[in-house]
């Protein structure tokens, strides 16, 4: 039963809070399959092949009459989805905070994304425009839904529980991603024995992610509760709302300082995730099967890593643990520079290092930011957080590409990303998080 309440998380009874937290974990379980199976593994190569089937003799497709290289269509579609998300997230975030009715908005975003992903089953032949449209809708919907999902964290967990709760959510997501990816790869690699073509196997894998997303989203939607909030002014459109949020953040400069540090080191994290397979295939000469196993290894170890760093945060504090993870990222990238070509074992070691720090550094960043958000502005501030997470991670890939262009070496390109972690470490170390939490109007936990 949905019951509005004005109680704080600390006032909720422990059993009810635990039930709500367990429901919250399941949204990560539901939507992470989209990120792993669809975006990371299957959709990019498949949509590119569909666009190539529709291309003219010069290798161009012409969406809305604009000439686009078939090989660039997927990247452009992802970029467009980011633009759509940036326009929509601040508006939805402000509406959620103004009304206190986050759950209907979360349901709308989640099922829009799940339906678009399930619709990828019909992506065959030369239907590249359909694929691009579904990708834009699914990716933008996922960003909006994740913003709303993240904004529940301050409401379902008191400050002393947030690191552990956030880490468990990430762990649930990585576990689901690994589980479904294994099932999808069994179908993909053994498609002939299942009596389906390779293309049909990919379409089934894509659609299954949407069905999984929609099915398991029912659990958080049943267990999460909306909270009444004081009436606030009407939401502003798109970038005007984002600008208003940033202006409000200027009243909390330490919150803004943390967000800047997160933007820098998260750009490095996202670039490593997106470019590691390029490094493995082009510089180290590793095959597709090796890269897929490495992705699975990252997923599995990210579960353990998220839980491990969550435990370390309880002992040493979230800030110190994040700083330690940035040191680990730096050492991992430095080691990656010296990996020998044609040696998958060492690449798996690198993947293991990435997996162990990936989930924890992201989970603890989310929980620490939740401490710095003024009460009643959770969705609005998390829209800015989500934009920095998804919409502004462009400098790392640009630096990676420019370094390769100037040096012709992927080794130089991968090690160039160390700067993001070093600068992020310096910026985060300078943020006095206890004072930042107090300035935001939140109780300061004993250990942070």
Short mmCIF file of C-alpha atoms in Angstrom, two decimals:
data_model
loop_
_atom_site.label_atom_id
_atom_site.label_comp_id
_atom_site.label_asym_id
_atom_site.label_seq_id
_atom_site.Cartn_x
_atom_site.Cartn_y
_atom_site.Cartn_z
CA UNK A 1 0.00 0.00 0.00
CA UNK A 2 1.34 3.49 -0.86
CA UNK A 3 1.24 5.83 2.14
CA UNK A 4 2.50 9.39 2.02
CA UNK A 5 4.48 10.42 5.05
CA UNK A 6 6.34 13.41 6.38
CA UNK A 7 8.67 11.32 8.55
CA UNK A 8 12.41 11.38 7.98
CA UNK A 9 14.29 8.13 7.33
CA UNK A 10 15.52 8.16 10.91
CA UNK A 11 11.93 8.16 12.13
CA UNK A 12 10.83 5.26 9.96
CA UNK A 13 10.77 1.93 11.70
CA UNK A 14 13.72 -0.33 10.90
CA UNK A 15 11.68 -3.11 9.31
CA UNK A 16 9.80 -0.75 7.01
CA UNK A 17 12.98 1.04 6.05
CA UNK A 18 14.73 -2.26 5.32
CA UNK A 19 11.87 -3.39 3.09
CA UNK A 20 12.01 -0.13 1.16
CA UNK A 21 15.78 -0.36 0.79
CA UNK A 22 15.53 -3.91 -0.56
CA UNK A 23 12.98 -2.71 -3.10
CA UNK A 24 15.32 0.13 -4.07
CA UNK A 25 18.15 -2.33 -4.77
CA UNK A 26 16.00 -4.09 -7.31
CA UNK A 27 15.86 -1.09 -9.63
CA UNK A 28 19.60 -1.45 -10.14
CA UNK A 29 18.98 -5.17 -10.70
CA UNK A 30 16.33 -4.27 -13.30
CA UNK A 31 18.03 -1.57 -15.38
CA UNK A 32 21.72 -2.51 -15.26
CA UNK A 33 21.10 -5.27 -17.80
CA UNK A 34 20.39 -2.55 -20.35
CA UNK A 35 23.78 -0.94 -19.75
CA UNK A 36 25.67 -4.23 -19.88
CA UNK A 37 24.01 -6.30 -22.60
CA UNK A 38 22.61 -3.55 -24.82
CA UNK A 39 25.04 -0.62 -24.68
CA UNK A 40 28.30 -2.34 -23.79
CA UNK A 41 28.09 -5.55 -25.82
CA UNK A 42 25.43 -5.95 -28.49
CA UNK A 43 23.78 -2.79 -29.79
CA UNK A 44 26.79 -0.84 -31.09
CA UNK A 45 28.09 -3.47 -33.51
CA UNK A 46 24.60 -4.61 -34.52
CA UNK A 47 23.14 -1.14 -35.17
CA UNK A 48 26.28 -0.27 -37.13
CA UNK A 49 25.77 -3.35 -39.33
CA UNK A 50 22.14 -2.36 -39.92
CA UNK A 51 23.23 1.16 -40.88
CA UNK A 52 25.86 -0.27 -43.22
CA UNK A 53 23.14 -2.37 -44.89
CA UNK A 54 21.20 0.83 -45.57
CA UNK A 55 24.22 2.88 -46.69
CA UNK A 56 24.78 4.16 -50.22
CA UNK A 57 27.78 3.28 -52.36
CA UNK A 58 29.93 5.80 -50.47
CA UNK A 59 29.08 4.30 -47.09
CA UNK A 60 26.69 7.06 -46.01
CA UNK A 61 23.16 6.95 -44.61
CA UNK A 62 20.93 10.02 -44.79
CA UNK A 63 18.74 10.50 -41.68
CA UNK A 64 16.53 13.54 -42.30
CA UNK A 65 18.60 14.21 -45.41
CA UNK A 66 21.87 14.65 -43.48
CA UNK A 67 24.80 12.55 -44.79
CA UNK A 68 26.23 10.43 -41.96
CA UNK A 69 28.86 7.71 -42.19
CA UNK A 70 27.26 4.41 -41.27
CA UNK A 71 30.06 3.69 -38.82
CA UNK A 72 29.33 6.93 -36.94
CA UNK A 73 25.56 6.52 -36.68
CA UNK A 74 25.59 4.69 -33.34
CA UNK A 75 27.86 7.28 -31.69
CA UNK A 76 25.72 10.14 -32.98
CA UNK A 77 22.56 8.44 -31.67
CA UNK A 78 24.14 8.07 -28.24
CA UNK A 79 25.14 11.74 -28.29
CA UNK A 80 21.60 12.79 -29.27
CA UNK A 81 20.19 10.73 -26.40
CA UNK A 82 22.43 12.66 -24.01
CA UNK A 83 21.11 15.97 -25.35
CA UNK A 84 17.51 14.78 -24.87
CA UNK A 85 18.30 13.62 -21.33
CA UNK A 86 19.97 16.93 -20.45
CA UNK A 87 16.84 18.78 -21.58
CA UNK A 88 14.42 16.50 -19.73
CA UNK A 89 16.19 15.64 -16.46
CA UNK A 90 16.15 19.08 -14.80
CA UNK A 91 12.48 19.52 -15.66
CA UNK A 92 11.50 16.11 -14.29
CA UNK A 93 13.72 16.53 -11.23
CA UNK A 94 12.14 19.85 -10.28
CA UNK A 95 8.64 18.43 -10.85
CA UNK A 96 9.44 15.44 -8.62
CA UNK A 97 10.68 17.66 -5.80
CA UNK A 98 7.77 20.10 -6.17
CA UNK A 99 5.06 17.44 -6.02
CA UNK A 100 6.78 14.74 -3.98
CA UNK A 101 5.39 12.21 -6.49
CA UNK A 102 8.57 10.59 -7.72
CA UNK A 103 7.20 7.11 -8.18
CA UNK A 104 4.81 7.83 -11.09
CA UNK A 105 7.63 9.66 -12.86
CA UNK A 106 10.03 6.78 -12.18
CA UNK A 107 7.48 4.32 -13.54
CA UNK A 108 6.95 6.41 -16.68
CA UNK A 109 10.67 6.69 -17.37
CA UNK A 110 11.43 3.05 -16.59
CA UNK A 111 8.68 1.61 -18.76
CA UNK A 112 9.40 4.01 -21.60
CA UNK A 113 12.99 2.76 -21.60
CA UNK A 114 12.01 -0.88 -21.18
CA UNK A 115 9.48 -0.69 -24.01
CA UNK A 116 11.98 0.97 -26.36
CA UNK A 117 14.57 -1.70 -25.52
CA UNK A 118 12.10 -4.55 -26.05
CA UNK A 119 11.18 -2.92 -29.38
CA UNK A 120 14.73 -3.50 -30.58
CA UNK A 121 13.58 -7.01 -31.45
CA UNK A 122 12.17 -5.47 -34.63
CA UNK A 123 15.51 -3.94 -35.60
CA UNK A 124 16.51 -5.89 -38.71
CA UNK A 125 17.24 -5.40 -42.38
CA UNK A 126 18.05 -1.74 -43.02
CA UNK A 127 15.89 -0.20 -40.27
CA UNK A 128 18.69 1.95 -38.90
CA UNK A 129 16.37 4.91 -38.25
CA UNK A 130 14.17 2.72 -36.06
CA UNK A 131 17.26 1.57 -34.20
CA UNK A 132 18.47 5.13 -33.70
CA UNK A 133 15.08 6.28 -32.45
CA UNK A 134 14.77 3.38 -29.99
CA UNK A 135 18.31 4.00 -28.73
CA UNK A 136 17.65 7.70 -28.15
CA UNK A 137 14.41 6.96 -26.28
CA UNK A 138 15.83 4.10 -24.21
CA UNK A 139 19.05 5.89 -23.26
CA UNK A 140 17.35 9.17 -22.36
CA UNK A 141 14.66 7.32 -20.37
CA UNK A 142 17.32 5.38 -18.47
CA UNK A 143 19.09 8.61 -17.51
CA UNK A 144 15.85 10.18 -16.26
CA UNK A 145 14.91 7.04 -14.33
CA UNK A 146 18.35 6.76 -12.74
CA UNK A 147 18.16 10.37 -11.61
CA UNK A 148 14.84 9.70 -9.86
CA UNK A 149 16.10 6.39 -8.47
CA UNK A 150 19.23 7.99 -7.03
CA UNK A 151 17.19 10.78 -5.45
CA UNK A 152 15.41 8.22 -3.23
CA UNK A 153 18.66 7.41 -1.40
CA UNK A 154 18.52 10.30 1.12
CA UNK A 155 14.90 9.40 1.89
CA UNK A 156 15.26 5.66 2.45
CA UNK A 157 18.51 5.60 4.43
CA UNK A 158 19.78 7.72 7.32
CA UNK A 159 23.29 9.13 6.88
CA UNK A 160 25.08 6.30 8.67
CA UNK A 161 23.53 3.69 6.34
CA UNK A 162 23.92 5.35 2.96
CA UNK A 163 27.37 4.07 2.00
CA UNK A 164 26.29 0.48 2.61
CA UNK A 165 22.89 0.91 0.93
CA UNK A 166 24.38 2.59 -2.15
CA UNK A 167 27.09 -0.08 -2.42
CA UNK A 168 24.53 -2.89 -2.22
CA UNK A 169 22.51 -1.24 -5.00
CA UNK A 170 25.54 -1.15 -7.30
CA UNK A 171 26.35 -4.76 -6.39
CA UNK A 172 22.82 -5.86 -7.30
CA UNK A 173 23.17 -4.12 -10.67
CA UNK A 174 26.50 -5.70 -11.55
CA UNK A 175 25.26 -9.13 -10.47
CA UNK A 176 22.22 -8.86 -12.74
CA UNK A 177 24.36 -7.60 -15.62
CA UNK A 178 26.70 -10.57 -15.31
CA UNK A 179 23.86 -13.10 -14.98
CA UNK A 180 21.95 -11.96 -18.05
CA UNK A 181 25.10 -11.44 -20.09
CA UNK A 182 26.10 -15.07 -19.49
CA UNK A 183 22.66 -16.23 -20.68
CA UNK A 184 22.80 -13.93 -23.72
CA UNK A 185 26.28 -15.11 -24.67
CA UNK A 186 25.16 -18.75 -24.46
CA UNK A 187 22.40 -17.95 -26.95
CA UNK A 188 24.67 -15.82 -29.16
CA UNK A 189 27.59 -18.22 -29.39
CA UNK A 190 25.35 -21.27 -29.75
CA UNK A 191 22.67 -19.74 -31.94
CA UNK A 192 22.89 -22.49 -34.56
CA UNK A 193 22.14 -25.17 -32.00
CA UNK A 194 19.09 -23.15 -30.93
CA UNK A 195 17.91 -22.93 -34.53
CA UNK A 196 18.17 -19.15 -34.90
CA UNK A 197 20.35 -16.90 -37.01
CA UNK A 198 23.07 -14.73 -35.52
CA UNK A 199 21.01 -11.60 -36.15
CA UNK A 200 17.93 -13.13 -34.53
CA UNK A 201 20.03 -14.12 -31.52
CA UNK A 202 21.21 -10.52 -31.10
CA UNK A 203 17.64 -9.20 -31.40
CA UNK A 204 16.48 -11.67 -28.74
CA UNK A 205 19.32 -10.55 -26.47
CA UNK A 206 18.37 -6.90 -26.95
CA UNK A 207 14.68 -7.48 -26.36
CA UNK A 208 15.30 -9.69 -23.31
CA UNK A 209 17.05 -6.76 -21.60
CA UNK A 210 13.89 -4.68 -22.02
CA UNK A 211 11.67 -7.45 -20.67
CA UNK A 212 13.99 -7.95 -17.69
CA UNK A 213 14.00 -4.21 -17.01
CA UNK A 214 10.21 -3.96 -17.08
CA UNK A 215 9.58 -7.11 -15.04
CA UNK A 216 11.91 -6.34 -12.14
CA UNK A 217 11.01 -2.64 -12.05
CA UNK A 218 7.72 -3.76 -10.51
CA UNK A 219 9.50 -4.55 -7.21
CA UNK A 220 10.82 -1.05 -6.43
CA UNK A 221 7.61 0.51 -7.72
CA UNK A 222 5.64 -1.54 -5.19
CA UNK A 223 7.98 -0.93 -2.25
CA UNK A 224 9.20 2.66 -2.60
CA UNK A 225 7.01 5.34 -1.02
CA UNK A 226 6.41 8.93 -2.00
CA UNK A 227 6.96 11.66 0.59
CA UNK A 228 5.05 14.89 0.83
CA UNK A 229 7.25 17.93 0.38
CA UNK A 230 6.57 21.63 0.96
CA UNK A 231 4.96 23.29 -2.04
CA UNK A 232 7.52 24.81 -4.38
CA UNK A 233 7.45 27.05 -7.41
CA UNK A 234 6.57 25.69 -10.84
CA UNK A 235 9.26 23.86 -12.73
CA UNK A 236 11.12 25.74 -15.43
CA UNK A 237 11.80 24.37 -18.89
CA UNK A 238 14.95 22.38 -19.72
CA UNK A 239 18.16 24.37 -19.55
CA UNK A 240 16.48 27.18 -17.57
CA UNK A 241 15.76 24.70 -14.80
CA UNK A 242 19.32 23.36 -14.93
CA UNK A 243 20.62 26.93 -14.73
CA UNK A 244 18.35 27.58 -11.75
CA UNK A 245 19.66 24.44 -10.05
CA UNK A 246 23.27 25.50 -10.62
CA UNK A 247 22.48 28.97 -9.24
CA UNK A 248 21.00 27.34 -6.16
CA UNK A 249 24.10 25.16 -5.86
CA UNK A 250 26.19 28.32 -5.70
CA UNK A 251 24.62 28.88 -2.29
CA UNK A 252 26.31 25.58 -1.34
CA UNK A 253 29.80 26.00 -2.84
CA UNK A 254 31.19 22.92 -1.11
CA UNK A 255 28.51 20.75 -2.73
CA UNK A 256 29.47 22.29 -6.06
CA UNK A 257 33.16 21.60 -5.31
CA UNK A 258 32.42 17.92 -4.72
CA UNK A 259 30.41 17.75 -7.95
CA UNK A 260 33.36 19.24 -9.85
CA UNK A 261 35.74 16.65 -8.39
CA UNK A 262 33.29 13.89 -9.27
CA UNK A 263 32.89 15.23 -12.81
CA UNK A 264 36.66 15.03 -13.34
CA UNK A 265 37.40 11.55 -11.99
CA UNK A 266 34.15 10.09 -13.30
CA UNK A 267 35.11 11.28 -16.79
CA UNK A 268 38.23 9.14 -16.41
CA UNK A 269 36.17 6.15 -15.20
CA UNK A 270 33.69 6.37 -18.07
CA UNK A 271 36.48 6.70 -20.64
CA UNK A 272 38.30 3.64 -19.31
CA UNK A 273 35.05 1.65 -19.51
CA UNK A 274 34.35 2.72 -23.08
CA UNK A 275 37.92 2.47 -24.43
CA UNK A 276 39.28 -0.62 -22.66
CA UNK A 277 37.97 -2.95 -25.36
CA UNK A 278 39.53 -0.75 -28.08
CA UNK A 279 42.85 -0.91 -26.23
CA UNK A 280 42.56 -4.68 -25.87
CA UNK A 281 41.71 -5.34 -29.50
CA UNK A 282 43.84 -2.75 -31.30
CA UNK A 283 46.93 -2.47 -29.09
CA UNK A 284 47.06 -5.91 -27.48
CA UNK A 285 45.64 -7.91 -30.40
CA UNK A 286 43.04 -9.75 -28.32
CA UNK A 287 40.03 -11.51 -29.85
CA UNK A 288 36.34 -10.81 -29.30
CA UNK A 289 35.85 -13.82 -27.04
CA UNK A 290 38.67 -12.63 -24.76
CA UNK A 291 37.12 -9.16 -24.53
CA UNK A 292 33.69 -10.61 -23.70
CA UNK A 293 35.17 -12.74 -20.91
CA UNK A 294 36.91 -9.61 -19.61
CA UNK A 295 33.58 -7.74 -19.52
CA UNK A 296 32.08 -10.59 -17.53
CA UNK A 297 35.04 -10.56 -15.16
CA UNK A 298 34.56 -6.84 -14.57
CA UNK A 299 30.86 -7.39 -13.84
CA UNK A 300 31.45 -10.19 -11.36
CA UNK A 301 34.30 -8.51 -9.50
CA UNK A 302 32.46 -5.19 -9.42
CA UNK A 303 29.90 -6.88 -7.15
CA UNK A 304 32.62 -7.87 -4.67
CA UNK A 305 34.36 -4.54 -5.10
CA UNK A 306 31.24 -2.50 -4.35
CA UNK A 307 30.58 -4.50 -1.18
CA UNK A 308 34.25 -4.40 -0.12
CA UNK A 309 34.58 -0.65 -0.54
CA UNK A 310 31.26 -0.22 1.27
CA UNK A 311 32.75 -2.06 4.26
CA UNK A 312 35.92 0.01 4.08
CA UNK A 313 33.82 3.18 4.06
CA UNK A 314 32.13 2.13 7.31
CA UNK A 315 35.57 1.88 8.90
CA UNK A 316 37.53 4.68 7.27
CA UNK A 317 34.81 6.98 5.88
CA UNK A 318 33.50 7.43 2.35
CA UNK A 319 35.83 10.27 1.38
CA UNK A 320 39.02 8.40 2.35
CA UNK A 321 37.78 5.24 0.63
CA UNK A 322 37.01 7.10 -2.60
CA UNK A 323 40.45 8.72 -2.47
CA UNK A 324 41.98 5.27 -2.03
CA UNK A 325 40.02 3.98 -5.03
CA UNK A 326 41.38 6.84 -7.17
CA UNK A 327 44.90 5.79 -6.22
CA UNK A 328 43.98 2.24 -7.28
CA UNK A 329 42.62 3.54 -10.60
CA UNK A 330 45.89 5.39 -11.22
CA UNK A 331 48.02 2.33 -10.49
CA UNK A 332 45.78 0.14 -12.66
CA UNK A 333 46.12 2.43 -15.67
CA UNK A 334 49.86 2.74 -15.16
CA UNK A 335 50.12 -1.06 -15.13
CA UNK A 336 47.96 -1.21 -18.26
CA UNK A 337 50.59 0.78 -20.15
CA UNK A 338 53.06 -2.10 -19.74
CA UNK A 339 50.72 -4.98 -20.66
CA UNK A 340 52.33 -7.27 -23.27
CA UNK A 341 50.47 -7.82 -26.54
CA UNK A 342 48.85 -11.19 -27.18
CA UNK A 343 48.72 -12.07 -23.46
CA UNK A 344 45.06 -12.38 -22.39
CA UNK A 345 46.01 -13.44 -18.87
CA UNK A 346 47.50 -10.05 -18.07
CA UNK A 347 44.51 -8.31 -19.64
CA UNK A 348 42.27 -10.29 -17.30
CA UNK A 349 44.38 -9.05 -14.39
CA UNK A 350 43.79 -5.49 -15.59
CA UNK A 351 40.05 -6.21 -15.91
CA UNK A 352 40.05 -7.59 -12.36
CA UNK A 353 41.66 -4.40 -11.08
CA UNK A 354 39.07 -2.28 -12.87
CA UNK A 355 36.21 -4.40 -11.56
CA UNK A 356 37.33 -4.21 -7.94
CA UNK A 357 37.36 -0.39 -7.87
CA UNK A 358 34.63 0.37 -10.42
CA UNK A 359 31.47 -0.35 -8.44
CA UNK A 360 32.78 0.93 -5.13
CA UNK A 361 34.05 4.27 -6.38
CA UNK A 362 30.72 4.98 -8.11
CA UNK A 363 28.55 3.73 -5.23
CA UNK A 364 30.37 5.74 -2.58
CA UNK A 365 30.36 8.86 -4.76
CA UNK A 366 26.58 8.58 -4.99
CA UNK A 367 26.11 8.10 -1.25
CA UNK A 368 28.53 10.91 -0.35
CA UNK A 369 26.77 13.32 -2.73
CA UNK A 370 23.44 12.42 -1.11
CA UNK A 371 24.81 13.86 2.15
CA UNK A 372 25.50 17.18 0.42
CA UNK A 373 22.00 17.72 -1.02
CA UNK A 374 19.72 20.23 0.78
CA UNK A 375 16.55 18.51 2.08
CA UNK A 376 13.64 18.70 -0.34
CA UNK A 377 15.85 19.18 -3.42
CA UNK A 378 16.97 15.59 -3.91
CA UNK A 379 15.66 15.00 -7.45
CA UNK A 380 16.69 18.46 -8.65
CA UNK A 381 20.28 18.07 -7.40
CA UNK A 382 20.54 14.49 -8.58
CA UNK A 383 19.51 15.65 -12.05
CA UNK A 384 22.69 17.77 -12.08
CA UNK A 385 24.63 14.78 -10.71
CA UNK A 386 23.23 12.51 -13.41
CA UNK A 387 24.03 15.04 -16.12
CA UNK A 388 27.63 15.20 -14.90
CA UNK A 389 27.67 11.40 -14.85
CA UNK A 390 26.23 10.83 -18.31
CA UNK A 391 26.09 14.09 -20.18
CA UNK A 392 29.47 15.70 -19.59
CA UNK A 393 31.83 12.73 -19.96
CA UNK A 394 33.23 13.88 -23.29
CA UNK A 395 36.65 15.29 -22.41
CA UNK A 396 38.17 11.86 -21.62
CA UNK A 397 37.30 10.29 -24.99
CA UNK A 398 38.49 13.47 -26.72
CA UNK A 399 41.84 13.33 -24.91
CA UNK A 400 42.13 9.60 -25.65
CA UNK A 401 41.46 10.20 -29.35
CA UNK A 402 43.78 13.20 -29.64
CA UNK A 403 46.59 11.38 -27.86
CA UNK A 404 46.30 8.46 -30.26
CA UNK A 405 46.12 10.82 -33.23
CA UNK A 406 49.31 12.63 -32.17
CA UNK A 407 51.34 9.60 -31.03
CA UNK A 408 49.84 6.66 -32.93
CA UNK A 409 49.99 4.66 -29.68
CA UNK A 410 47.02 3.36 -27.72
CA UNK A 411 49.40 2.85 -24.80
CA UNK A 412 50.04 6.59 -24.65
CA UNK A 413 46.29 7.18 -25.04
CA UNK A 414 45.34 4.93 -22.12
CA UNK A 415 47.99 6.32 -19.77
CA UNK A 416 46.93 9.89 -20.62
CA UNK A 417 43.76 9.22 -18.61
CA UNK A 418 45.79 9.07 -15.38
CA UNK A 419 45.47 12.86 -15.21
CA UNK A 420 41.72 12.64 -14.55
CA UNK A 421 42.26 10.50 -11.47
CA UNK A 422 45.14 12.61 -10.15
CA UNK A 423 43.23 15.88 -10.60
CA UNK A 424 40.05 14.31 -9.21
CA UNK A 425 42.01 13.14 -6.16
CA UNK A 426 43.37 16.65 -5.53
CA UNK A 427 39.97 18.32 -5.94
CA UNK A 428 38.18 15.81 -3.69
CA UNK A 429 40.90 15.95 -1.03
CA UNK A 430 40.31 19.70 -0.75
CA UNK A 431 36.57 19.35 -0.02
CA UNK A 432 35.82 19.54 3.75
CA UNK A 433 32.93 17.11 3.62
CA UNK A 434 31.85 17.50 7.25
CA UNK A 435 31.40 21.24 6.79
CA UNK A 436 29.76 20.63 3.39
CA UNK A 437 27.17 18.31 4.96
CA UNK A 438 26.42 20.78 7.74
CA UNK A 439 26.17 23.69 5.27
CA UNK A 440 23.61 21.71 3.25
CA UNK A 441 21.45 21.44 6.36
CA UNK A 442 21.95 17.72 6.98
CA UNK A 443 23.05 15.87 10.14
CA UNK A 444 26.76 15.02 10.08
CA UNK A 445 27.45 11.29 10.51
CA UNK A 446 30.03 10.16 13.04
CA UNK A 447 32.26 8.79 10.27
CA UNK A 448 32.38 10.32 6.80
#
